[in-house]
């Protein structure tokens, strides 16, 4: 188990992005067990609440300063909140504020009912009272505060970025670049001048003066396009303008939303794991906590969102058939008629309203030749695809929720490397036979489906991606609404 703040950054097959940052990954909270109604309930003693020792005057002063500084630095204040709420001098209120702050920094600010079903990540239960009581008793409140945030470089990078982008907002933000014809080398005029000024806010190497588009400005545009996950063509067209024209205040809010999701994650995770960044559609394999393989993916389109979750890949199905979900069969495939279904190797199983579709394994199969199974309540999985052209796109949110893999064969061979039965030759022979076979993994692989739309690169620059599911906005709205209710209840 790894708990360091190391930040591993690599470039594999020309890919760079959030998957390469050292990232803690979330755990799915186990469902609560319900006692059978016909069985007597066990009576358990309720432990006495931990008593907080009285604060000395010096400790109270230190605590007020910590709360004032940390609330903003850790991104606990609403993006549009320009002043901090006064911190009470009453000891009970001060202790309560400290405990609330600790819960928020360590485990996030959402209540259980605030989580959507497909946000299948839950922070572990955290009771700050024992740790705070011990810190007061040993006079090390400041050291205890420092242990509360997520211990990952990915969180630290966003925290630094939050400070920077808040300063940008305080300095007036940036002005939009007006719409118009595409801008490229040789372009001149007021729009190029606006582009220079806009890029210079985030990129200190850009000269904000002048109205000409030269080679140096093209290089700056390419850097910006890479930061925003766009095609690094150096041509300023509609997509690039849209990314540049997102207000600085909105970027602050986006950073804060991603910091909140970091708080849902455990402080330790397996050194060997597979991570999927849903928003960026990138899949990365970690071994010994270092990325050893990366590939493009295709993730769920808006309306068919890929859920956030963690699980364990236990087996790989070679030459998998596709048991078509009822909604896809009903809405997309049956309307195309029997001729289409037959031509694409679909079988109709059953009759009447209960009939279903299965696409047999083969070259036309939507799942390709590999299906990586892991338990989850959403029936999603990683799989191959015959539609390889989709991986060349920069916008790769196009599936019904499962994750299509650019390099499924390489991943399968990697996961089966410890198996005495499934060497590369056996895998290939099975694929060539066309038979459907399930290969159990000798060493199950942890898999994490994450949603990162803001992350820091190795040089500290903050990279942004679109918020395709509107989850950043929803999360920020939920946090701000809960905070408003808490303030009103005081």
Short mmCIF file of C-alpha atoms in Angstrom, two decimals:
data_model
loop_
_atom_site.label_atom_id
_atom_site.label_comp_id
_atom_site.label_asym_id
_atom_site.label_seq_id
_atom_site.Cartn_x
_atom_site.Cartn_y
_atom_site.Cartn_z
CA UNK A 1 0.00 0.00 0.00
CA UNK A 2 1.32 3.41 -0.96
CA UNK A 3 0.79 6.65 0.94
CA UNK A 4 3.52 8.94 -0.37
CA UNK A 5 3.17 12.22 -2.20
CA UNK A 6 5.28 11.12 -5.15
CA UNK A 7 4.15 12.42 -8.51
CA UNK A 8 4.97 10.16 -11.43
CA UNK A 9 4.71 11.74 -14.87
CA UNK A 10 5.51 9.92 -18.09
CA UNK A 11 4.55 10.06 -21.73
CA UNK A 12 3.53 6.75 -23.25
CA UNK A 13 2.55 6.55 -26.91
CA UNK A 14 2.39 10.31 -27.06
CA UNK A 15 -0.21 10.57 -24.31
CA UNK A 16 0.00 12.96 -21.39
CA UNK A 17 -2.70 13.84 -18.93
CA UNK A 18 -4.29 13.28 -15.56
CA UNK A 19 -3.76 9.54 -15.59
CA UNK A 20 -0.03 10.10 -15.20
CA UNK A 21 -0.35 12.07 -11.99
CA UNK A 22 -0.04 9.98 -8.86
CA UNK A 23 -3.62 9.60 -7.86
CA UNK A 24 -5.30 7.97 -4.94
CA UNK A 25 -8.28 6.02 -6.10
CA UNK A 26 -11.71 5.73 -4.55
CA UNK A 27 -13.37 2.79 -2.86
CA UNK A 28 -16.98 1.77 -3.22
CA UNK A 29 -18.74 1.89 0.10
CA UNK A 30 -20.16 -1.47 1.08
CA UNK A 31 -23.95 -1.53 1.33
CA UNK A 32 -25.36 -1.47 4.80
CA UNK A 33 -26.57 -4.76 6.10
CA UNK A 34 -30.17 -4.92 7.23
CA UNK A 35 -31.01 -7.17 10.15
CA UNK A 36 -33.74 -9.73 9.36
CA UNK A 37 -37.02 -8.72 10.94
CA UNK A 38 -37.54 -12.17 12.48
CA UNK A 39 -34.23 -12.14 14.30
CA UNK A 40 -33.52 -10.34 17.60
CA UNK A 41 -31.23 -7.35 17.22
CA UNK A 42 -27.94 -7.41 19.05
CA UNK A 43 -27.69 -4.72 21.69
CA UNK A 44 -24.31 -3.02 21.54
CA UNK A 45 -22.87 -0.60 24.03
CA UNK A 46 -22.48 2.90 22.62
CA UNK A 47 -19.00 4.22 23.38
CA UNK A 48 -18.86 7.41 25.38
CA UNK A 49 -18.05 10.46 23.25
CA UNK A 50 -14.44 11.54 23.33
CA UNK A 51 -13.98 14.53 25.61
CA UNK A 52 -12.07 17.47 24.16
CA UNK A 53 -9.70 19.01 26.73
CA UNK A 54 -10.17 22.74 27.35
CA UNK A 55 -8.17 24.95 25.00
CA UNK A 56 -5.55 27.25 26.40
CA UNK A 57 -5.65 30.87 25.28
CA UNK A 58 -2.65 30.23 23.05
CA UNK A 59 -4.30 27.16 21.52
CA UNK A 60 -7.53 29.08 20.88
CA UNK A 61 -5.60 31.82 19.10
CA UNK A 62 -3.67 29.26 17.04
CA UNK A 63 -6.86 27.44 16.16
CA UNK A 64 -8.64 30.58 14.96
CA UNK A 65 -5.65 31.41 12.74
CA UNK A 66 -5.52 27.88 11.34
CA UNK A 67 -9.22 27.90 10.53
CA UNK A 68 -9.05 31.30 8.87
CA UNK A 69 -6.06 30.33 6.71
CA UNK A 70 -6.97 26.73 5.91
CA UNK A 71 -10.61 27.24 4.97
CA UNK A 72 -9.59 29.25 1.93
CA UNK A 73 -6.35 27.41 1.10
CA UNK A 74 -8.10 24.02 1.11
CA UNK A 75 -10.87 25.29 -1.16
CA UNK A 76 -13.65 25.09 1.40
CA UNK A 77 -15.07 28.48 0.62
CA UNK A 78 -17.50 29.03 -2.23
CA UNK A 79 -15.82 30.19 -5.41
CA UNK A 80 -17.66 33.51 -5.28
CA UNK A 81 -17.15 34.11 -1.54
CA UNK A 82 -14.77 37.00 -1.13
CA UNK A 83 -14.72 37.27 2.66
CA UNK A 84 -14.50 34.72 5.43
CA UNK A 85 -17.17 34.27 8.06
CA UNK A 86 -16.01 35.51 11.48
CA UNK A 87 -14.77 32.74 13.75
CA UNK A 88 -16.34 32.72 17.18
CA UNK A 89 -14.21 33.31 20.24
CA UNK A 90 -16.43 31.04 22.36
CA UNK A 91 -14.57 27.81 23.08
CA UNK A 92 -17.47 25.44 22.31
CA UNK A 93 -18.12 27.15 18.98
CA UNK A 94 -14.41 27.17 18.16
CA UNK A 95 -14.07 23.45 18.85
CA UNK A 96 -17.18 22.74 16.78
CA UNK A 97 -15.74 24.77 13.90
CA UNK A 98 -12.48 22.82 14.13
CA UNK A 99 -14.27 19.46 13.98
CA UNK A 100 -16.42 20.59 11.05
CA UNK A 101 -13.31 21.81 9.23
CA UNK A 102 -11.52 18.52 9.85
CA UNK A 103 -14.41 16.48 8.45
CA UNK A 104 -14.64 18.71 5.39
CA UNK A 105 -10.92 18.59 4.57
CA UNK A 106 -10.50 14.88 5.27
CA UNK A 107 -13.73 13.36 3.93
CA UNK A 108 -15.52 16.08 1.98
CA UNK A 109 -18.62 18.11 2.61
CA UNK A 110 -21.42 16.07 1.08
CA UNK A 111 -23.93 14.16 3.13
CA UNK A 112 -24.84 10.65 2.01
CA UNK A 113 -28.05 11.84 0.38
CA UNK A 114 -26.09 14.32 -1.75
CA UNK A 115 -24.34 11.57 -3.71
CA UNK A 116 -25.77 10.54 -7.06
CA UNK A 117 -26.15 6.84 -7.70
CA UNK A 118 -23.38 6.86 -10.30
CA UNK A 119 -21.01 8.66 -7.93
CA UNK A 120 -20.29 5.25 -6.48
CA UNK A 121 -17.37 6.50 -4.41
CA UNK A 122 -17.80 7.23 -0.75
CA UNK A 123 -15.25 8.63 1.66
CA UNK A 124 -14.51 6.38 4.60
CA UNK A 125 -16.20 7.36 7.83
CA UNK A 126 -14.04 9.82 9.73
CA UNK A 127 -14.47 10.91 13.34
CA UNK A 128 -12.11 13.81 14.06
CA UNK A 129 -12.77 13.97 17.80
CA UNK A 130 -10.15 11.42 19.00
CA UNK A 131 -7.39 12.94 16.88
CA UNK A 132 -8.31 16.49 17.83
CA UNK A 133 -8.53 15.65 21.53
CA UNK A 134 -5.07 14.07 21.42
CA UNK A 135 -3.66 17.05 19.48
CA UNK A 136 -5.00 19.47 22.09
CA UNK A 137 -3.67 17.34 24.92
CA UNK A 138 -0.21 17.11 23.32
CA UNK A 139 -0.26 20.73 22.12
CA UNK A 140 0.25 19.86 18.44
CA UNK A 141 -2.90 21.21 16.81
CA UNK A 142 -0.99 22.56 13.82
CA UNK A 143 0.64 19.18 13.11
CA UNK A 144 -2.75 17.47 13.32
CA UNK A 145 -4.26 19.94 10.85
CA UNK A 146 -1.47 19.10 8.40
CA UNK A 147 -2.46 15.39 8.40
CA UNK A 148 -6.06 16.05 7.37
CA UNK A 149 -5.92 16.70 3.58
CA UNK A 150 -5.50 13.89 1.03
CA UNK A 151 -1.80 12.85 1.01
CA UNK A 152 -1.46 12.93 -2.76
CA UNK A 153 0.50 15.16 -5.09
CA UNK A 154 -2.57 15.44 -7.31
CA UNK A 155 -4.43 17.20 -4.52
CA UNK A 156 -1.41 19.37 -3.68
CA UNK A 157 -1.13 20.43 -7.32
CA UNK A 158 -4.75 21.54 -7.38
CA UNK A 159 -4.32 23.35 -4.07
CA UNK A 160 -1.43 25.36 -5.52
CA UNK A 161 -3.42 25.96 -8.68
CA UNK A 162 -6.36 27.22 -6.65
CA UNK A 163 -4.18 29.90 -5.10
CA UNK A 164 -2.91 30.95 -8.51
CA UNK A 165 -6.29 31.09 -10.21
CA UNK A 166 -7.86 32.94 -7.32
CA UNK A 167 -5.14 35.54 -7.73
CA UNK A 168 -5.95 35.73 -11.44
CA UNK A 169 -9.57 36.42 -10.51
CA UNK A 170 -8.50 39.03 -7.97
CA UNK A 171 -6.40 40.71 -10.67
CA UNK A 172 -9.40 41.00 -12.96
CA UNK A 173 -9.42 37.60 -14.67
CA UNK A 174 -9.14 37.59 -18.43
CA UNK A 175 -11.14 39.04 -21.29
CA UNK A 176 -12.77 36.86 -23.92
CA UNK A 177 -11.36 36.55 -27.40
CA UNK A 178 -14.10 37.68 -29.82
CA UNK A 179 -15.57 35.16 -32.23
CA UNK A 180 -14.59 35.34 -35.88
CA UNK A 181 -12.62 33.53 -38.58
CA UNK A 182 -9.97 31.00 -37.57
CA UNK A 183 -6.69 32.55 -36.43
CA UNK A 184 -3.36 31.19 -37.63
CA UNK A 185 0.16 32.28 -38.46
CA UNK A 186 -0.05 35.50 -40.48
CA UNK A 187 -3.32 36.70 -38.97
CA UNK A 188 -3.35 40.28 -37.67
CA UNK A 189 -5.69 42.64 -35.91
CA UNK A 190 -7.63 43.24 -32.72
CA UNK A 191 -8.62 39.59 -32.25
CA UNK A 192 -4.97 38.49 -32.36
CA UNK A 193 -4.14 41.22 -29.82
CA UNK A 194 -6.93 39.89 -27.56
CA UNK A 195 -5.60 36.35 -28.01
CA UNK A 196 -2.12 37.42 -26.93
CA UNK A 197 -3.44 39.10 -23.80
CA UNK A 198 -5.60 36.10 -22.95
CA UNK A 199 -2.80 33.55 -23.34
CA UNK A 200 -0.34 35.69 -21.38
CA UNK A 201 -2.50 35.43 -18.25
CA UNK A 202 -1.84 31.69 -17.97
CA UNK A 203 1.46 31.46 -19.90
CA UNK A 204 4.17 33.86 -18.72
CA UNK A 205 6.29 33.21 -21.82
CA UNK A 206 3.73 34.88 -24.10
CA UNK A 207 4.19 38.53 -25.01
CA UNK A 208 0.94 40.35 -24.43
CA UNK A 209 1.95 43.13 -26.83
CA UNK A 210 1.31 43.23 -30.56
CA UNK A 211 -1.45 42.19 -32.92
CA UNK A 212 0.38 39.71 -35.16
CA UNK A 213 0.16 35.91 -35.12
CA UNK A 214 3.74 34.64 -35.42
CA UNK A 215 5.43 31.26 -34.88
CA UNK A 216 5.98 31.97 -31.17
CA UNK A 217 2.28 32.66 -30.69
CA UNK A 218 1.45 29.42 -32.51
CA UNK A 219 3.66 27.54 -30.04
CA UNK A 220 1.78 29.22 -27.19
CA UNK A 221 -1.55 28.21 -28.72
CA UNK A 222 -0.35 24.62 -28.98
CA UNK A 223 0.66 24.65 -25.31
CA UNK A 224 -2.77 25.96 -24.39
CA UNK A 225 -4.50 23.36 -26.53
CA UNK A 226 -2.57 20.61 -24.79
CA UNK A 227 -3.55 22.02 -21.39
CA UNK A 228 -7.19 21.93 -22.44
CA UNK A 229 -7.07 18.49 -24.05
CA UNK A 230 -7.67 19.79 -27.57
CA UNK A 231 -6.08 18.94 -30.90
CA UNK A 232 -2.69 20.75 -30.69
CA UNK A 233 -2.89 22.17 -34.20
CA UNK A 234 -1.93 25.75 -33.40
CA UNK A 235 -5.06 26.88 -35.23
CA UNK A 236 -7.46 28.93 -33.13
CA UNK A 237 -10.96 27.84 -34.07
CA UNK A 238 -14.27 27.33 -32.30
CA UNK A 239 -13.18 24.70 -29.73
CA UNK A 240 -10.06 26.56 -28.72
CA UNK A 241 -11.96 29.83 -28.36
CA UNK A 242 -14.59 28.11 -26.21
CA UNK A 243 -11.93 26.75 -23.83
CA UNK A 244 -10.08 30.06 -23.62
CA UNK A 245 -13.26 32.00 -22.99
CA UNK A 246 -14.35 30.04 -19.91
CA UNK A 247 -14.18 32.70 -17.16
CA UNK A 248 -11.38 32.50 -14.62
CA UNK A 249 -13.98 32.35 -11.83
CA UNK A 250 -15.45 29.20 -13.41
CA UNK A 251 -11.97 27.63 -13.48
CA UNK A 252 -11.65 28.32 -9.74
CA UNK A 253 -14.94 26.53 -9.16
CA UNK A 254 -13.78 23.62 -11.33
CA UNK A 255 -10.56 23.23 -9.35
CA UNK A 256 -12.54 23.24 -6.10
CA UNK A 257 -14.88 20.51 -7.37
CA UNK A 258 -11.94 18.27 -8.27
CA UNK A 259 -10.35 18.89 -4.87
CA UNK A 260 -13.59 17.73 -3.28
CA UNK A 261 -13.52 14.46 -5.21
CA UNK A 262 -9.96 13.86 -3.98
CA UNK A 263 -11.38 13.88 -0.43
CA UNK A 264 -13.57 10.89 -1.22
CA UNK A 265 -10.50 8.74 -1.74
CA UNK A 266 -8.58 6.59 0.72
CA UNK A 267 -5.19 7.70 1.96
CA UNK A 268 -3.70 4.43 0.70
CA UNK A 269 -4.26 2.42 -2.47
CA UNK A 270 -2.74 -0.62 -4.17
CA UNK A 271 0.56 0.03 -5.91
CA UNK A 272 -0.64 -2.14 -8.81
CA UNK A 273 -3.86 -0.88 -10.38
CA UNK A 274 -5.65 0.30 -13.50
CA UNK A 275 -7.03 3.84 -13.58
CA UNK A 276 -9.49 5.32 -16.03
CA UNK A 277 -9.97 9.07 -16.27
CA UNK A 278 -13.53 9.19 -17.55
CA UNK A 279 -13.48 12.85 -18.57
CA UNK A 280 -10.19 12.59 -20.48
CA UNK A 281 -10.91 9.03 -21.78
CA UNK A 282 -7.42 7.81 -20.83
CA UNK A 283 -6.53 4.43 -19.30
CA UNK A 284 -3.31 3.93 -17.34
CA UNK A 285 -1.79 0.81 -15.76
CA UNK A 286 0.30 1.29 -12.62
CA UNK A 287 2.86 -1.22 -11.39
CA UNK A 288 4.74 -0.54 -8.19
CA UNK A 289 2.93 2.80 -8.18
CA UNK A 290 4.56 3.78 -11.48
CA UNK A 291 2.68 3.99 -14.80
CA UNK A 292 3.85 1.21 -17.12
CA UNK A 293 1.17 1.30 -19.83
CA UNK A 294 -1.21 3.91 -21.15
CA UNK A 295 -3.80 3.98 -23.86
CA UNK A 296 -6.69 5.96 -25.15
CA UNK A 297 -10.16 4.88 -24.19
CA UNK A 298 -13.72 5.64 -25.18
CA UNK A 299 -16.00 6.40 -22.25
CA UNK A 300 -19.72 7.04 -21.83
CA UNK A 301 -21.39 9.85 -23.69
CA UNK A 302 -23.57 12.31 -21.77
CA UNK A 303 -26.80 10.50 -21.01
CA UNK A 304 -24.92 7.18 -20.80
CA UNK A 305 -22.40 8.23 -18.18
CA UNK A 306 -19.57 5.98 -17.08
CA UNK A 307 -19.93 5.80 -13.27
CA UNK A 308 -17.20 6.61 -10.77
CA UNK A 309 -16.32 3.44 -8.87
CA UNK A 310 -13.61 1.02 -7.83
CA UNK A 311 -13.62 -2.73 -8.21
CA UNK A 312 -11.41 -5.72 -9.08
CA UNK A 313 -10.92 -7.32 -12.50
CA UNK A 314 -11.19 -11.04 -11.84
CA UNK A 315 -11.29 -12.52 -15.35
CA UNK A 316 -11.01 -11.84 -19.07
CA UNK A 317 -13.50 -13.26 -21.56
CA UNK A 318 -11.85 -14.13 -24.87
CA UNK A 319 -14.13 -13.91 -27.93
CA UNK A 320 -17.03 -12.56 -25.86
CA UNK A 321 -20.59 -12.47 -27.15
CA UNK A 322 -22.53 -9.30 -26.44
CA UNK A 323 -25.70 -9.68 -24.43
CA UNK A 324 -27.35 -6.45 -25.49
CA UNK A 325 -28.94 -4.40 -22.69
CA UNK A 326 -32.72 -4.28 -23.11
CA UNK A 327 -32.81 -0.50 -23.53
CA UNK A 328 -30.24 -0.54 -26.36
CA UNK A 329 -32.01 -3.43 -28.08
CA UNK A 330 -35.38 -1.74 -27.83
CA UNK A 331 -34.37 1.81 -28.73
CA UNK A 332 -31.50 1.33 -31.16
CA UNK A 333 -31.31 -2.15 -32.67
CA UNK A 334 -34.75 -3.72 -33.07
CA UNK A 335 -35.99 -0.66 -35.02
CA UNK A 336 -33.31 -1.35 -37.67
CA UNK A 337 -35.06 -4.54 -38.71
CA UNK A 338 -34.26 -8.22 -38.99
CA UNK A 339 -32.07 -7.84 -42.07
CA UNK A 340 -29.71 -5.51 -40.21
CA UNK A 341 -29.66 -7.78 -37.18
CA UNK A 342 -28.82 -10.85 -39.27
CA UNK A 343 -26.12 -9.05 -41.24
CA UNK A 344 -24.45 -8.00 -38.00
CA UNK A 345 -24.54 -11.41 -36.32
CA UNK A 346 -27.33 -10.71 -33.81
CA UNK A 347 -29.49 -13.53 -32.49
CA UNK A 348 -33.01 -12.94 -31.23
CA UNK A 349 -33.58 -14.97 -28.09
CA UNK A 350 -37.13 -15.49 -26.89
CA UNK A 351 -40.36 -14.06 -28.22
CA UNK A 352 -42.75 -11.22 -27.57
CA UNK A 353 -41.99 -8.46 -25.09
CA UNK A 354 -39.37 -10.61 -23.35
CA UNK A 355 -37.24 -11.18 -26.41
CA UNK A 356 -33.62 -10.10 -26.20
CA UNK A 357 -30.60 -9.76 -28.44
CA UNK A 358 -27.21 -11.37 -28.36
CA UNK A 359 -24.44 -10.58 -30.81
CA UNK A 360 -22.29 -13.64 -31.34
CA UNK A 361 -18.52 -13.45 -31.03
CA UNK A 362 -16.68 -12.64 -34.20
CA UNK A 363 -15.20 -9.82 -36.27
CA UNK A 364 -18.38 -7.76 -36.06
CA UNK A 365 -18.89 -8.14 -32.31
CA UNK A 366 -19.20 -4.83 -30.49
CA UNK A 367 -17.04 -6.16 -27.65
CA UNK A 368 -14.23 -7.17 -29.98
CA UNK A 369 -12.11 -10.05 -28.75
CA UNK A 370 -11.61 -9.12 -25.08
CA UNK A 371 -13.93 -8.31 -22.19
CA UNK A 372 -12.46 -7.46 -18.78
CA UNK A 373 -14.97 -8.31 -16.06
CA UNK A 374 -15.25 -6.69 -12.63
CA UNK A 375 -18.15 -6.72 -10.20
CA UNK A 376 -20.23 -3.54 -10.05
CA UNK A 377 -23.93 -2.65 -9.92
CA UNK A 378 -23.85 -0.75 -13.23
CA UNK A 379 -22.92 -3.67 -15.55
CA UNK A 380 -19.97 -1.76 -16.99
CA UNK A 381 -16.64 -3.27 -17.99
CA UNK A 382 -13.54 -2.68 -20.10
CA UNK A 383 -13.58 -4.18 -23.57
CA UNK A 384 -12.15 -4.31 -27.07
CA UNK A 385 -13.95 -2.84 -30.07
CA UNK A 386 -13.82 -3.28 -33.85
CA UNK A 387 -14.35 0.49 -34.22
CA UNK A 388 -10.71 1.54 -33.95
CA UNK A 389 -11.20 4.92 -35.65
CA UNK A 390 -12.77 6.37 -32.50
CA UNK A 391 -9.42 6.39 -30.71
CA UNK A 392 -8.00 9.01 -33.08
CA UNK A 393 -10.54 11.57 -31.86
CA UNK A 394 -9.77 14.04 -29.08
CA UNK A 395 -13.39 13.89 -27.91
CA UNK A 396 -13.83 10.23 -27.04
CA UNK A 397 -17.04 10.13 -25.03
CA UNK A 398 -19.17 7.92 -27.23
CA UNK A 399 -20.01 4.65 -25.45
CA UNK A 400 -23.09 3.54 -23.51
CA UNK A 401 -21.06 3.60 -20.28
CA UNK A 402 -18.48 0.85 -20.73
CA UNK A 403 -14.85 1.67 -21.50
CA UNK A 404 -13.47 0.72 -24.91
CA UNK A 405 -9.73 0.10 -24.98
CA UNK A 406 -7.19 1.09 -27.60
CA UNK A 407 -4.79 -1.74 -26.62
CA UNK A 408 -6.89 -4.57 -25.20
CA UNK A 409 -4.56 -7.38 -26.34
CA UNK A 410 -1.58 -5.77 -24.62
CA UNK A 411 -3.60 -5.29 -21.44
CA UNK A 412 -4.80 -8.90 -21.49
CA UNK A 413 -1.27 -10.25 -21.89
CA UNK A 414 -0.09 -7.99 -19.08
CA UNK A 415 -2.83 -9.08 -16.65
CA UNK A 416 -2.26 -12.77 -17.48
CA UNK A 417 1.54 -12.55 -17.18
CA UNK A 418 1.55 -14.40 -13.84
CA UNK A 419 -0.63 -17.25 -15.10
CA UNK A 420 1.08 -20.55 -15.92
CA UNK A 421 -1.88 -21.49 -18.12
CA UNK A 422 -2.41 -18.31 -20.11
CA UNK A 423 0.80 -17.36 -21.87
CA UNK A 424 0.74 -15.17 -24.99
CA UNK A 425 0.63 -18.19 -27.27
CA UNK A 426 -2.36 -19.74 -25.49
CA UNK A 427 -4.23 -16.42 -25.63
CA UNK A 428 -3.63 -16.10 -29.37
CA UNK A 429 -4.60 -19.72 -30.05
CA UNK A 430 -7.86 -19.22 -28.18
CA UNK A 431 -8.62 -16.03 -30.08
CA UNK A 432 -7.94 -17.78 -33.39
CA UNK A 433 -10.25 -20.65 -32.46
CA UNK A 434 -13.22 -18.29 -32.12
CA UNK A 435 -14.38 -20.09 -28.98
CA UNK A 436 -15.65 -18.10 -26.03
CA UNK A 437 -13.42 -18.84 -23.04
CA UNK A 438 -13.10 -17.14 -19.65
CA UNK A 439 -9.53 -16.73 -18.40
CA UNK A 440 -9.33 -16.28 -14.64
CA UNK A 441 -6.62 -13.95 -13.42
CA UNK A 442 -4.08 -15.47 -11.07
CA UNK A 443 -3.56 -11.99 -9.66
CA UNK A 444 -6.78 -9.94 -9.73
CA UNK A 445 -6.32 -6.33 -10.79
CA UNK A 446 -7.77 -3.34 -8.97
CA UNK A 447 -9.55 -0.92 -11.29
CA UNK A 448 -10.65 2.65 -10.62
CA UNK A 449 -12.99 4.74 -12.73
CA UNK A 450 -12.32 8.39 -11.85
CA UNK A 451 -13.58 11.75 -13.07
CA UNK A 452 -10.84 14.36 -13.30
CA UNK A 453 -11.46 17.61 -15.18
CA UNK A 454 -8.67 19.62 -13.55
CA UNK A 455 -5.21 18.37 -12.65
CA UNK A 456 -1.64 19.63 -12.35
CA UNK A 457 1.13 18.63 -14.73
CA UNK A 458 4.73 18.09 -13.66
CA UNK A 459 5.64 21.75 -14.08
CA UNK A 460 2.70 22.87 -11.95
CA UNK A 461 0.48 24.08 -14.80
CA UNK A 462 -3.18 23.30 -14.28
CA UNK A 463 -4.75 21.31 -17.08
CA UNK A 464 -8.47 21.48 -17.69
CA UNK A 465 -10.89 19.23 -19.48
CA UNK A 466 -14.51 19.80 -20.36
CA UNK A 467 -17.14 18.80 -17.80
CA UNK A 468 -19.06 16.49 -20.15
CA UNK A 469 -21.47 15.16 -17.52
CA UNK A 470 -21.93 18.50 -15.76
CA UNK A 471 -20.71 16.78 -12.59
CA UNK A 472 -18.42 19.65 -11.59
CA UNK A 473 -21.33 22.06 -11.65
CA UNK A 474 -23.65 19.68 -9.80
CA UNK A 475 -21.05 18.98 -7.13
CA UNK A 476 -20.25 22.66 -6.62
CA UNK A 477 -23.98 23.48 -6.42
CA UNK A 478 -24.54 20.77 -3.80
CA UNK A 479 -21.61 21.96 -1.69
CA UNK A 480 -22.65 25.60 -1.83
CA UNK A 481 -26.29 24.78 -1.05
CA UNK A 482 -25.29 22.69 1.97
CA UNK A 483 -22.93 25.42 3.18
CA UNK A 484 -25.69 28.03 2.83
CA UNK A 485 -28.07 25.89 4.88
CA UNK A 486 -25.45 25.41 7.59
CA UNK A 487 -24.79 29.14 7.81
CA UNK A 488 -28.51 29.90 7.95
CA UNK A 489 -28.97 27.39 10.77
CA UNK A 490 -26.37 29.03 13.01
#
